[in-house]
Coordinates of C-alpha atoms (C1' of nucleotides) in Angstrom, one line a residue:
Chain A
M867 CA 0.0 0.0 0.0
P868 CA 2.2 2.8 -1.2
A869 CA -0.5 5.5 -1.2
S870 CA 0.3 8.5 1.0
A871 CA -2.2 8.7 3.8
L872 CA -5.2 10.9 4.0
I873 CA -5.4 12.5 0.6
A874 CA -8.6 13.0 -1.4
F875 CA -11.2 11.1 0.5
E876 CA -14.2 12.6 -1.2
A877 CA -16.2 10.7 -3.7
R878 CA -15.1 11.8 -7.1
K879 CA -18.4 11.7 -9.0
T880 CA -22.0 11.5 -7.9
P881 CA -24.2 9.0 -9.7
I882 CA -26.8 10.5 -11.9
Q883 CA -28.3 7.8 -14.0
A884 CA -29.8 4.7 -12.4
R885 CA -27.2 2.3 -13.7
S886 CA -24.4 4.1 -12.1
A887 CA -26.2 4.0 -8.7
V888 CA -26.3 0.3 -9.2
T889 CA -22.6 0.3 -9.9
V890 CA -21.7 2.2 -6.9
E891 CA -23.8 0.0 -4.7
A892 CA -22.2 -3.1 -6.2
I893 CA -18.7 -1.7 -5.6
S894 CA -19.6 -0.9 -2.0
E895 CA -20.9 -4.4 -1.4
A896 CA -17.9 -5.9 -3.2
T897 CA -15.6 -4.0 -0.9
I898 CA -17.0 -5.8 2.1
Q899 CA -16.9 -9.1 0.4
V900 CA -13.3 -8.8 -0.6
L901 CA -12.4 -7.6 2.8
L902 CA -14.1 -10.6 4.2
T903 CA -12.8 -13.3 1.9
H904 CA -9.3 -12.0 1.1
G905 CA -8.4 -10.2 4.2
A906 CA -7.1 -6.7 4.6
E907 CA -3.7 -7.5 3.2
R908 CA -4.9 -8.8 -0.1
F909 CA -7.5 -6.2 -0.5
T910 CA -7.0 -4.5 -3.9
T911 CA -9.0 -2.2 -6.0
T912 CA -8.7 -4.7 -8.9
R913 CA -10.1 -7.5 -6.9
V914 CA -13.0 -5.3 -5.7
A915 CA -13.7 -4.2 -9.3
A916 CA -13.7 -7.8 -10.5
R917 CA -16.0 -8.9 -7.7
A918 CA -18.4 -6.0 -8.4
G919 CA -18.4 -6.9 -12.1
V920 CA -17.0 -3.6 -13.3
S921 CA -13.6 -2.5 -14.5
V922 CA -11.0 -0.8 -12.3
G923 CA -11.5 2.4 -14.2
T924 CA -15.1 2.5 -13.2
L925 CA -14.2 2.0 -9.6
H926 CA -11.8 4.9 -9.7
Q927 CA -14.4 7.1 -11.3
Y928 CA -16.3 7.1 -8.0
Y929 CA -13.5 6.6 -5.5
P930 CA -10.3 8.4 -6.1
N931 CA -8.3 5.7 -4.3
K932 CA -8.4 2.6 -2.2
Q933 CA -8.5 4.4 1.1
A934 CA -11.5 6.5 0.0
L935 CA -13.3 3.3 -0.9
L936 CA -12.7 1.7 2.5
F937 CA -13.4 4.9 4.3
A938 CA -16.8 5.3 2.6
V939 CA -17.8 1.9 3.8
L940 CA -16.5 2.5 7.3
E941 CA -18.3 5.8 7.5
N942 CA -21.5 4.3 6.3
H943 CA -21.3 1.5 8.9
M944 CA -20.5 3.8 11.7
N945 CA -23.2 6.3 10.8
H946 CA -25.7 3.5 10.9
V947 CA -24.7 2.4 14.3
A948 CA -24.7 6.0 15.6
E949 CA -28.1 6.7 14.3
T950 CA -29.5 3.6 15.9
V951 CA -28.0 4.5 19.2
E952 CA -29.1 8.1 19.0
A953 CA -32.7 6.9 18.3
A954 CA -32.5 4.6 21.3
C955 CA -31.4 7.6 23.5
E956 CA -34.2 9.7 22.2
N957 CA -36.7 7.0 23.0
A958 CA -35.4 6.3 26.5
R959 CA -35.8 9.8 27.9
I960 CA -37.4 10.3 31.3
K961 CA -37.2 6.6 32.1
P962 CA -35.2 5.4 35.1
L963 CA -31.5 5.5 34.8
A964 CA -31.0 1.7 34.7
E965 CA -33.6 1.4 32.0
M966 CA -32.0 4.1 29.9
I967 CA -28.7 2.5 30.0
R968 CA -30.1 -0.9 29.1
E969 CA -31.9 0.4 26.0
M970 CA -28.9 2.3 24.9
V971 CA -26.5 -0.6 25.3
E972 CA -28.7 -3.1 23.7
A973 CA -29.3 -0.9 20.8
F974 CA -25.6 -0.6 20.3
V975 CA -24.9 -4.3 20.6
D976 CA -27.7 -5.1 18.3
A977 CA -26.7 -2.6 15.7
K978 CA -23.2 -3.9 15.7
M979 CA -24.4 -7.5 15.4
E980 CA -26.8 -6.7 12.7
R981 CA -23.8 -6.8 10.3
A982 CA -21.2 -8.5 12.5
D983 CA -19.3 -9.5 9.4
I984 CA -18.8 -5.9 8.3
S985 CA -17.9 -4.8 11.8
G986 CA -15.3 -7.5 12.1
A987 CA -13.8 -6.8 8.7
L988 CA -13.6 -3.1 9.2
Y989 CA -11.6 -3.4 12.4
R990 CA -8.8 -4.7 10.3
V991 CA -8.5 -1.6 8.2
S992 CA -9.9 1.2 10.4
A993 CA -6.6 2.2 11.8
N994 CA -5.1 2.7 8.3
I995 CA -7.7 4.9 6.7
G996 CA -8.4 7.6 9.3
G997 CA -10.6 5.4 11.4
P998 CA -9.6 6.9 14.8
A999 CA -10.5 10.4 13.6
L1000 CA -13.9 9.2 12.4
I1001 CA -14.4 7.4 15.7
K1002 CA -13.7 10.6 17.5
R1003 CA -16.4 12.4 15.6
I1004 CA -18.9 9.6 16.1
S1005 CA -18.1 9.3 19.8
E1006 CA -18.8 13.0 20.3
R1007 CA -22.2 12.6 18.6
L1008 CA -23.0 9.6 20.9
R1009 CA -21.8 11.4 24.0
K1010 CA -24.1 14.3 23.3
A1011 CA -27.0 11.9 22.8
V1012 CA -26.3 10.0 26.0
E1013 CA -25.7 13.2 27.9
A1014 CA -29.0 14.6 26.8
M1015 CA -30.7 11.4 27.7
L1016 CA -29.2 11.2 31.2
Q1017 CA -30.2 14.7 32.0
T1018 CA -33.8 13.6 31.9
A1019 CA -33.3 10.7 34.3
P1020 CA -35.5 11.2 37.3
D1021 CA -33.2 9.2 39.6
A1022 CA -29.8 10.6 38.8
K1023 CA -28.5 12.7 41.7
L1024 CA -25.7 14.6 39.9
P1025 CA -25.3 15.8 36.3
P1026 CA -23.2 13.2 34.5
D1027 CA -19.6 13.9 33.8
K1028 CA -18.7 14.2 30.1
F1029 CA -15.5 12.3 30.6
A1030 CA -17.3 9.5 32.3
I1031 CA -19.6 9.1 29.4
D1032 CA -16.7 9.0 27.0
T1033 CA -15.1 6.4 29.1
M1034 CA -18.3 4.3 29.2
L1035 CA -18.7 4.5 25.4
A1036 CA -15.1 3.6 24.8
A1037 CA -15.3 0.7 27.2
M1038 CA -18.5 -0.5 25.6
A1039 CA -17.0 -0.3 22.1
G1040 CA -13.9 -2.0 23.3
A1041 CA -15.7 -5.0 24.8
M1042 CA -17.8 -5.3 21.6
R1043 CA -14.7 -5.2 19.5
S1044 CA -13.1 -7.8 21.5
L1045 CA -16.0 -10.1 21.0
L1046 CA -16.3 -9.5 17.3
E1047 CA -12.6 -10.0 16.6
A1048 CA -12.8 -13.3 18.5
G1049 CA -15.6 -14.6 16.3
P1050 CA -18.8 -14.3 18.2
S1051 CA -21.1 -17.2 19.0
P1052 CA -24.8 -16.5 19.6
G1053 CA -24.4 -17.5 23.2
A1054 CA -21.4 -15.2 23.7
V1055 CA -23.3 -12.3 22.2
R1056 CA -26.2 -12.8 24.5
K1057 CA -23.9 -12.9 27.5
L1058 CA -22.0 -9.8 26.4
R1059 CA -25.3 -8.0 26.0
E1060 CA -26.2 -8.8 29.6
Q1061 CA -22.8 -8.0 31.0
L1062 CA -22.4 -4.8 29.2
V1063 CA -25.7 -3.6 30.4
L1064 CA -24.6 -4.4 33.9
L1065 CA -21.3 -2.8 33.5
C1066 CA -22.6 0.5 32.1
Q1067 CA -25.4 0.6 34.6
S1068 CA -23.2 0.1 37.6
Y1069 CA -20.7 2.6 36.3
M1070 CA -23.2 5.3 35.5
M1071 CA -24.9 4.8 38.8
A1072 CA -21.6 5.3 40.5
A1073 CA -20.6 8.2 38.3
T1074 CA -23.9 10.1 38.7
S1075 CA -24.0 9.8 42.5
V1076 CA -20.4 10.1 43.6
R1077 CA -18.3 13.3 43.5
Chain B
M887 CA 1.7 -6.2 1.3
P888 CA 1.4 -9.3 -0.8
A889 CA 2.6 -11.8 1.8
S890 CA 0.1 -14.6 2.6
A891 CA -0.9 -14.3 6.2
L892 CA 0.4 -16.1 9.1
I893 CA 3.4 -18.0 7.7
A894 CA 6.7 -18.4 9.4
F895 CA 6.5 -16.2 12.4
E896 CA 9.3 -17.6 14.3
A897 CA 12.6 -15.8 14.5
R898 CA 15.0 -17.3 12.0
K899 CA 18.2 -17.2 13.9
T900 CA 19.1 -16.7 17.5
P901 CA 21.9 -14.1 18.3
I902 CA 25.0 -15.8 19.6
Q903 CA 27.7 -13.2 19.5
A904 CA 27.3 -9.9 21.2
R905 CA 27.3 -7.7 18.1
S906 CA 24.3 -9.6 16.7
A907 CA 22.3 -9.0 19.9
V908 CA 22.9 -5.3 19.3
T909 CA 21.8 -5.6 15.8
V910 CA 18.6 -7.4 16.8
E911 CA 17.8 -4.8 19.4
A912 CA 18.5 -2.0 16.9
I913 CA 16.1 -3.6 14.4
S914 CA 13.5 -3.9 17.1
E915 CA 13.7 -0.3 18.1
A916 CA 13.9 0.8 14.4
T917 CA 10.6 -1.1 13.8
I918 CA 8.9 1.1 16.3
Q919 CA 10.4 4.3 15.0
V920 CA 9.5 3.6 11.4
L921 CA 6.0 2.7 12.5
L922 CA 5.8 5.9 14.4
T923 CA 7.2 8.3 11.8
H924 CA 6.1 6.7 8.5
G925 CA 2.8 5.0 9.5
A926 CA 1.7 1.5 9.0
E927 CA 1.3 1.9 5.2
R928 CA 4.8 3.0 4.5
F929 CA 6.3 0.6 6.9
T930 CA 8.8 -1.4 4.9
T931 CA 11.6 -3.8 5.7
T932 CA 14.0 -1.6 3.8
R933 CA 13.2 1.4 5.7
V934 CA 13.5 -0.4 9.0
A935 CA 16.9 -1.8 8.0
A936 CA 18.1 1.7 7.0
R937 CA 16.9 3.2 10.2
A938 CA 18.6 0.4 12.2
G939 CA 21.8 1.0 10.3
V940 CA 22.0 -2.5 8.9
S941 CA 21.2 -4.0 5.5
V942 CA 18.0 -5.6 4.5
G943 CA 19.7 -8.9 4.3
T944 CA 20.7 -8.7 7.9
L945 CA 17.2 -8.0 8.9
H946 CA 15.9 -11.0 7.1
Q947 CA 18.4 -13.1 8.8
Y948 CA 16.6 -12.7 12.1
Y949 CA 13.0 -12.1 10.9
P950 CA 11.8 -14.2 8.0
N951 CA 9.4 -11.5 6.9
K952 CA 7.7 -8.2 7.7
Q953 CA 4.9 -9.7 9.7
A954 CA 7.3 -11.7 11.9
L955 CA 9.1 -8.5 12.6
L956 CA 6.0 -6.6 13.6
F957 CA 4.6 -9.6 15.5
A958 CA 7.8 -9.9 17.6
V959 CA 7.5 -6.3 18.7
L960 CA 3.8 -6.6 19.4
E961 CA 4.3 -9.8 21.4
N962 CA 7.1 -8.3 23.4
H963 CA 5.0 -5.2 24.3
M964 CA 2.0 -7.3 25.3
N965 CA 4.0 -9.6 27.4
H966 CA 5.5 -6.7 29.3
V967 CA 2.0 -5.4 30.0
A968 CA 0.7 -8.8 31.0
E969 CA 3.6 -9.4 33.4
T970 CA 3.1 -6.0 35.0
V971 CA -0.6 -6.7 35.6
E972 CA 0.0 -10.2 36.8
A973 CA 2.5 -8.9 39.3
A974 CA 0.0 -6.3 40.5
C975 CA -2.6 -9.1 40.9
E976 CA -0.2 -11.2 43.0
N977 CA 0.5 -8.2 45.1
A978 CA -3.1 -7.3 45.8
R979 CA -4.3 -10.5 47.2
I980 CA -6.4 -10.6 50.3
K981 CA -7.0 -6.9 50.2
P982 CA -10.5 -5.4 49.9
L983 CA -12.1 -5.8 46.5
A984 CA -12.0 -2.2 45.7
E985 CA -8.4 -1.9 46.5
M986 CA -7.6 -5.0 44.4
I987 CA -9.3 -3.5 41.4
R988 CA -7.6 -0.2 41.9
E989 CA -4.1 -1.7 41.9
M990 CA -4.8 -3.9 38.9
V991 CA -6.3 -1.1 36.8
E992 CA -3.6 1.4 37.7
A993 CA -0.9 -1.2 36.9
F994 CA -2.5 -1.7 33.5
V995 CA -2.8 2.0 32.7
D996 CA 0.7 2.7 33.8
A997 CA 2.2 -0.2 31.9
K998 CA 0.5 1.0 28.8
M999 CA 1.5 4.6 29.2
E1000 CA 5.1 3.6 30.0
R1001 CA 5.6 3.3 26.3
A1002 CA 2.5 5.0 25.0
D1003 CA 4.2 5.6 21.6
I1004 CA 4.6 1.9 21.0
S1005 CA 1.1 1.1 22.2
G1006 CA -0.3 3.6 19.8
A1007 CA 1.8 2.5 16.9
L1008 CA 1.0 -1.1 17.4
Y1009 CA -2.7 -0.6 17.3
R1010 CA -2.3 0.3 13.6
V1011 CA -0.9 -3.0 12.6
S1012 CA -2.1 -5.4 15.3
A1013 CA -5.1 -6.6 13.3
N1014 CA -3.0 -7.5 10.3
I1015 CA -0.4 -9.7 11.9
G1016 CA -2.3 -12.0 14.0
G1017 CA -2.9 -9.5 16.9
P1018 CA -6.4 -10.7 17.8
A1019 CA -5.1 -14.3 18.4
L1020 CA -2.3 -13.0 20.5
I1021 CA -4.7 -10.8 22.4
K1022 CA -6.8 -13.8 23.1
R1023 CA -3.9 -15.6 24.6
I1024 CA -2.9 -12.7 26.7
S1025 CA -6.4 -12.0 27.9
E1026 CA -6.7 -15.5 29.1
R1027 CA -3.6 -15.1 31.1
L1028 CA -4.9 -11.9 32.7
R1029 CA -8.2 -13.4 33.4
K1030 CA -6.7 -16.2 35.3
A1031 CA -4.6 -13.7 37.3
V1032 CA -7.5 -11.6 38.1
E1033 CA -9.7 -14.5 38.9
A1034 CA -7.1 -15.9 41.4
M1035 CA -6.8 -12.5 42.9
L1036 CA -10.5 -12.0 43.3
Q1037 CA -11.0 -15.3 45.0
T1038 CA -8.9 -14.0 47.9
A1039 CA -11.1 -11.0 48.4
P1040 CA -12.5 -11.0 51.9
D1041 CA -15.6 -8.9 50.9
A1042 CA -16.7 -10.5 47.7
K1043 CA -19.9 -12.5 48.2
L1044 CA -19.9 -14.7 45.1
P1045 CA -17.2 -16.2 43.1
P1046 CA -16.6 -14.0 40.1
D1047 CA -17.9 -15.0 36.8
K1048 CA -15.3 -15.8 34.2
F1049 CA -17.2 -14.0 31.4
A1050 CA -17.6 -10.9 33.6
I1051 CA -13.9 -10.7 34.1
D1052 CA -13.3 -11.1 30.4
T1053 CA -15.8 -8.3 29.8
M1054 CA -14.1 -6.0 32.3
L1055 CA -10.7 -6.6 30.8
A1056 CA -11.9 -6.0 27.3
A1057 CA -13.7 -2.8 28.4
M1058 CA -10.6 -1.6 30.1
A1059 CA -8.4 -2.3 27.1
G1060 CA -10.9 -0.6 24.9
A1061 CA -11.1 2.6 26.8
M1062 CA -7.3 2.6 27.0
R1063 CA -7.0 2.1 23.3
S1064 CA -9.5 4.9 22.6
L1065 CA -7.4 7.3 24.6
L1066 CA -4.1 6.2 23.1
E1067 CA -5.4 6.5 19.6
A1068 CA -6.7 10.0 20.3
G1069 CA -3.3 11.2 21.4
P1070 CA -3.3 11.3 25.2
S1071 CA -2.6 14.4 27.2
P1072 CA -1.3 14.0 30.8
G1073 CA -4.6 15.3 32.2
A1074 CA -6.6 12.9 30.1
V1075 CA -4.5 10.0 31.3
R1076 CA -5.0 10.9 34.9
K1077 CA -8.7 11.2 34.5
L1078 CA -8.9 7.9 32.6
R1079 CA -7.0 6.2 35.4
E1080 CA -9.6 7.4 37.9
Q1081 CA -12.6 6.7 35.8
L1082 CA -11.4 3.2 34.8
V1083 CA -10.8 2.3 38.4
L1084 CA -14.3 3.5 39.2
L1085 CA -15.8 1.6 36.3
C1086 CA -14.1 -1.7 37.1
Q1087 CA -14.8 -1.4 40.8
S1088 CA -18.5 -0.7 40.4
Y1089 CA -18.8 -3.4 37.8
M1090 CA -17.0 -6.0 39.8
M1091 CA -18.9 -5.1 42.9
A1092 CA -22.1 -5.6 41.0
A1093 CA -20.9 -8.8 39.3
T1094 CA -19.7 -10.5 42.5
S1095 CA -22.8 -9.7 44.5
V1096 CA -25.7 -10.2 42.1
R1097 CA -26.9 -13.5 40.6
Chain C
dT20 C1' 48.1 -18.8 13.6
dC21 C1' 44.2 -20.3 11.0
dA22 C1' 40.2 -22.9 10.0
dT23 C1' 35.4 -22.5 11.1
dT24 C1' 31.2 -20.5 12.2
dG25 C1' 28.6 -16.3 12.9
dG26 C1' 27.4 -12.1 10.9
dA27 C1' 26.6 -8.6 7.4
dT28 C1' 26.0 -6.8 2.6
dG29 C1' 23.1 -5.1 -1.2
dA30 C1' 22.2 -5.7 -6.1
dA31 C1' 18.6 -8.0 -8.4
dG32 C1' 14.8 -11.3 -9.3
dG33 C1' 10.0 -11.8 -9.0
dA34 C1' 5.6 -9.9 -7.9
dT35 C1' 2.0 -6.7 -6.9
dT36 C1' -0.5 -2.7 -6.9
dC37 C1' -2.5 1.9 -7.8
dT38 C1' -4.2 4.9 -11.0
dT39 C1' -4.7 7.0 -15.5
dC40 C1' -6.6 8.0 -19.9
dA41 C1' -7.9 7.5 -24.7
dG42 C1' -11.6 5.6 -26.7
dG43 C1' -15.9 2.9 -27.0
dT44 C1' -21.0 2.2 -25.3
dT45 C1' -25.5 3.5 -23.3
dT46 C1' -29.0 6.7 -21.9
dG47 C1' -32.3 10.2 -22.2
dG48 C1' -34.1 14.3 -23.6
dA49 C1' -35.0 17.4 -27.7
Chain D
dT1102 C1' -34.0 10.0 -34.7
dC1103 C1' -30.0 12.2 -33.0
dC1104 C1' -26.5 14.0 -30.0
dA1105 C1' -24.4 15.4 -25.9
dA1106 C1' -23.6 13.8 -21.4
dA1107 C1' -23.0 10.0 -18.5
dC1108 C1' -20.7 5.7 -18.2
dC1109 C1' -17.7 2.0 -18.7
dT1110 C1' -13.4 -0.4 -20.3
dG1111 C1' -8.9 -2.4 -19.5
dA1112 C1' -4.2 -2.2 -21.2
dA1113 C1' -0.2 0.0 -19.6
dG1114 C1' 2.7 3.4 -17.0
dA1115 C1' 5.0 4.2 -12.8
dA1116 C1' 6.0 2.8 -8.4
dT1117 C1' 7.0 0.0 -4.6
dC1118 C1' 8.0 -4.0 -2.1
dC1119 C1' 9.6 -8.4 -0.3
dT1120 C1' 13.0 -11.7 -0.1
dT1121 C1' 17.0 -14.2 -1.7
dC1122 C1' 21.7 -15.4 -2.4
dA1123 C1' 26.5 -15.2 -3.6
dT1124 C1' 30.1 -13.0 -1.3
dC1125 C1' 32.9 -10.8 1.9
dC1126 C1' 34.2 -9.5 6.9
dA1127 C1' 34.7 -10.6 11.9
dA1128 C1' 35.2 -13.5 15.9
dT1129 C1' 36.5 -17.5 18.3
dG1130 C1' 38.9 -21.3 20.0
dA1131 C1' 42.1 -25.1 19.1

DNA sequence: TCATTGGATGAAGGATTCTTCAGGTTTGGA
DNA sequence: TCCAAACCTGAAGAATCCTTCATCCAATGA
């Protein structure tokens, strides 16, 4: 991968006709498939194009380079997760603290598991395509959502600390990642869901009542 | 990176004379430096050799390929962290639960921060060189250490759940990673240390007394 | 001293990969 | 029907990389 990092991430061209929209979608899906079947090392634009049934040239018409291609898929995935969690936070306002946390955590776990394959595959490239910066942005979004939700809790004694929420989110994401990278079994997922709820609940309880 | 994954990870040759030991150490340190200054993409064996002041041939005499080189550094780093945490667990036996957790967590954070640069750099390649498998091994080690420690706690009502310990460790590592990838400031580290202690304490308290 | 083993060198073989661009094909409105 | 715009193609240019191997230098101990 000789490309110099972080240059030209924007999509090059926007689909206008219907067929090109199909092409772009095919490329996007092929990206995931190639990542899944060939691994991050042997992920090449040529392979993606072949899998998508288009030529390399076409691919490069929409994505200026390999990184942009991967970044687009990563961004898409993370946005989906973020939206799901945000919606859960909206929906859990005014409920008891423990219930809030439960709904938020379960929404997160479920959103991730919805496309566990993509999640797992993306971990392997995230760090090389500006993932951490993106994660930072998304985390901030989620922190705000969680913060707003917590402020409506009837049974929280203190306003929640921003840093504590960040920590909780990072911990949650970390545990999830650990599971996905290990290859999750249905049983393990169920258990993690439970444990993560308990973890976040007990931490938030402690963080909103102490200090 | 055309190399097929996971082949020949073992070191090729063991240093016998003193000068070769120096060489190997230089290569190891150069690996980190190149990772840090050039990024994971532009990490090449040639560059490492140049930085270490040896020829490519020499490098390949000790490490069969690029992955082995990176893996060795990763393994070394993780072993160091694991040993530190294990020692802390040894040392914290029979103390109150909260104190145990505090010492374990602080040992972990400190060990990671000790060489924050390496930690940060390694995140960027871990996934591509068999990191997850290694993490699995190390996690198991740590879980056993923590488990043994917790069983000596005078104030824990129930024997701790294995899965809960795994979850705690994964959460802890995840939060740490998040911080290191964001570029940690001294203040942020201090805060994370506190919060992580609180998080683990409250979770373990809940997990050892409920169910 | 000198033969033997350890250690180091770096040009070159063998492979890939990314990305471009000149030119052909399809679409959709006038 | 016709044409301009939108799309698509894929061979080829331009870089890099990884790894080997024949060869030379250094150390060691008999």
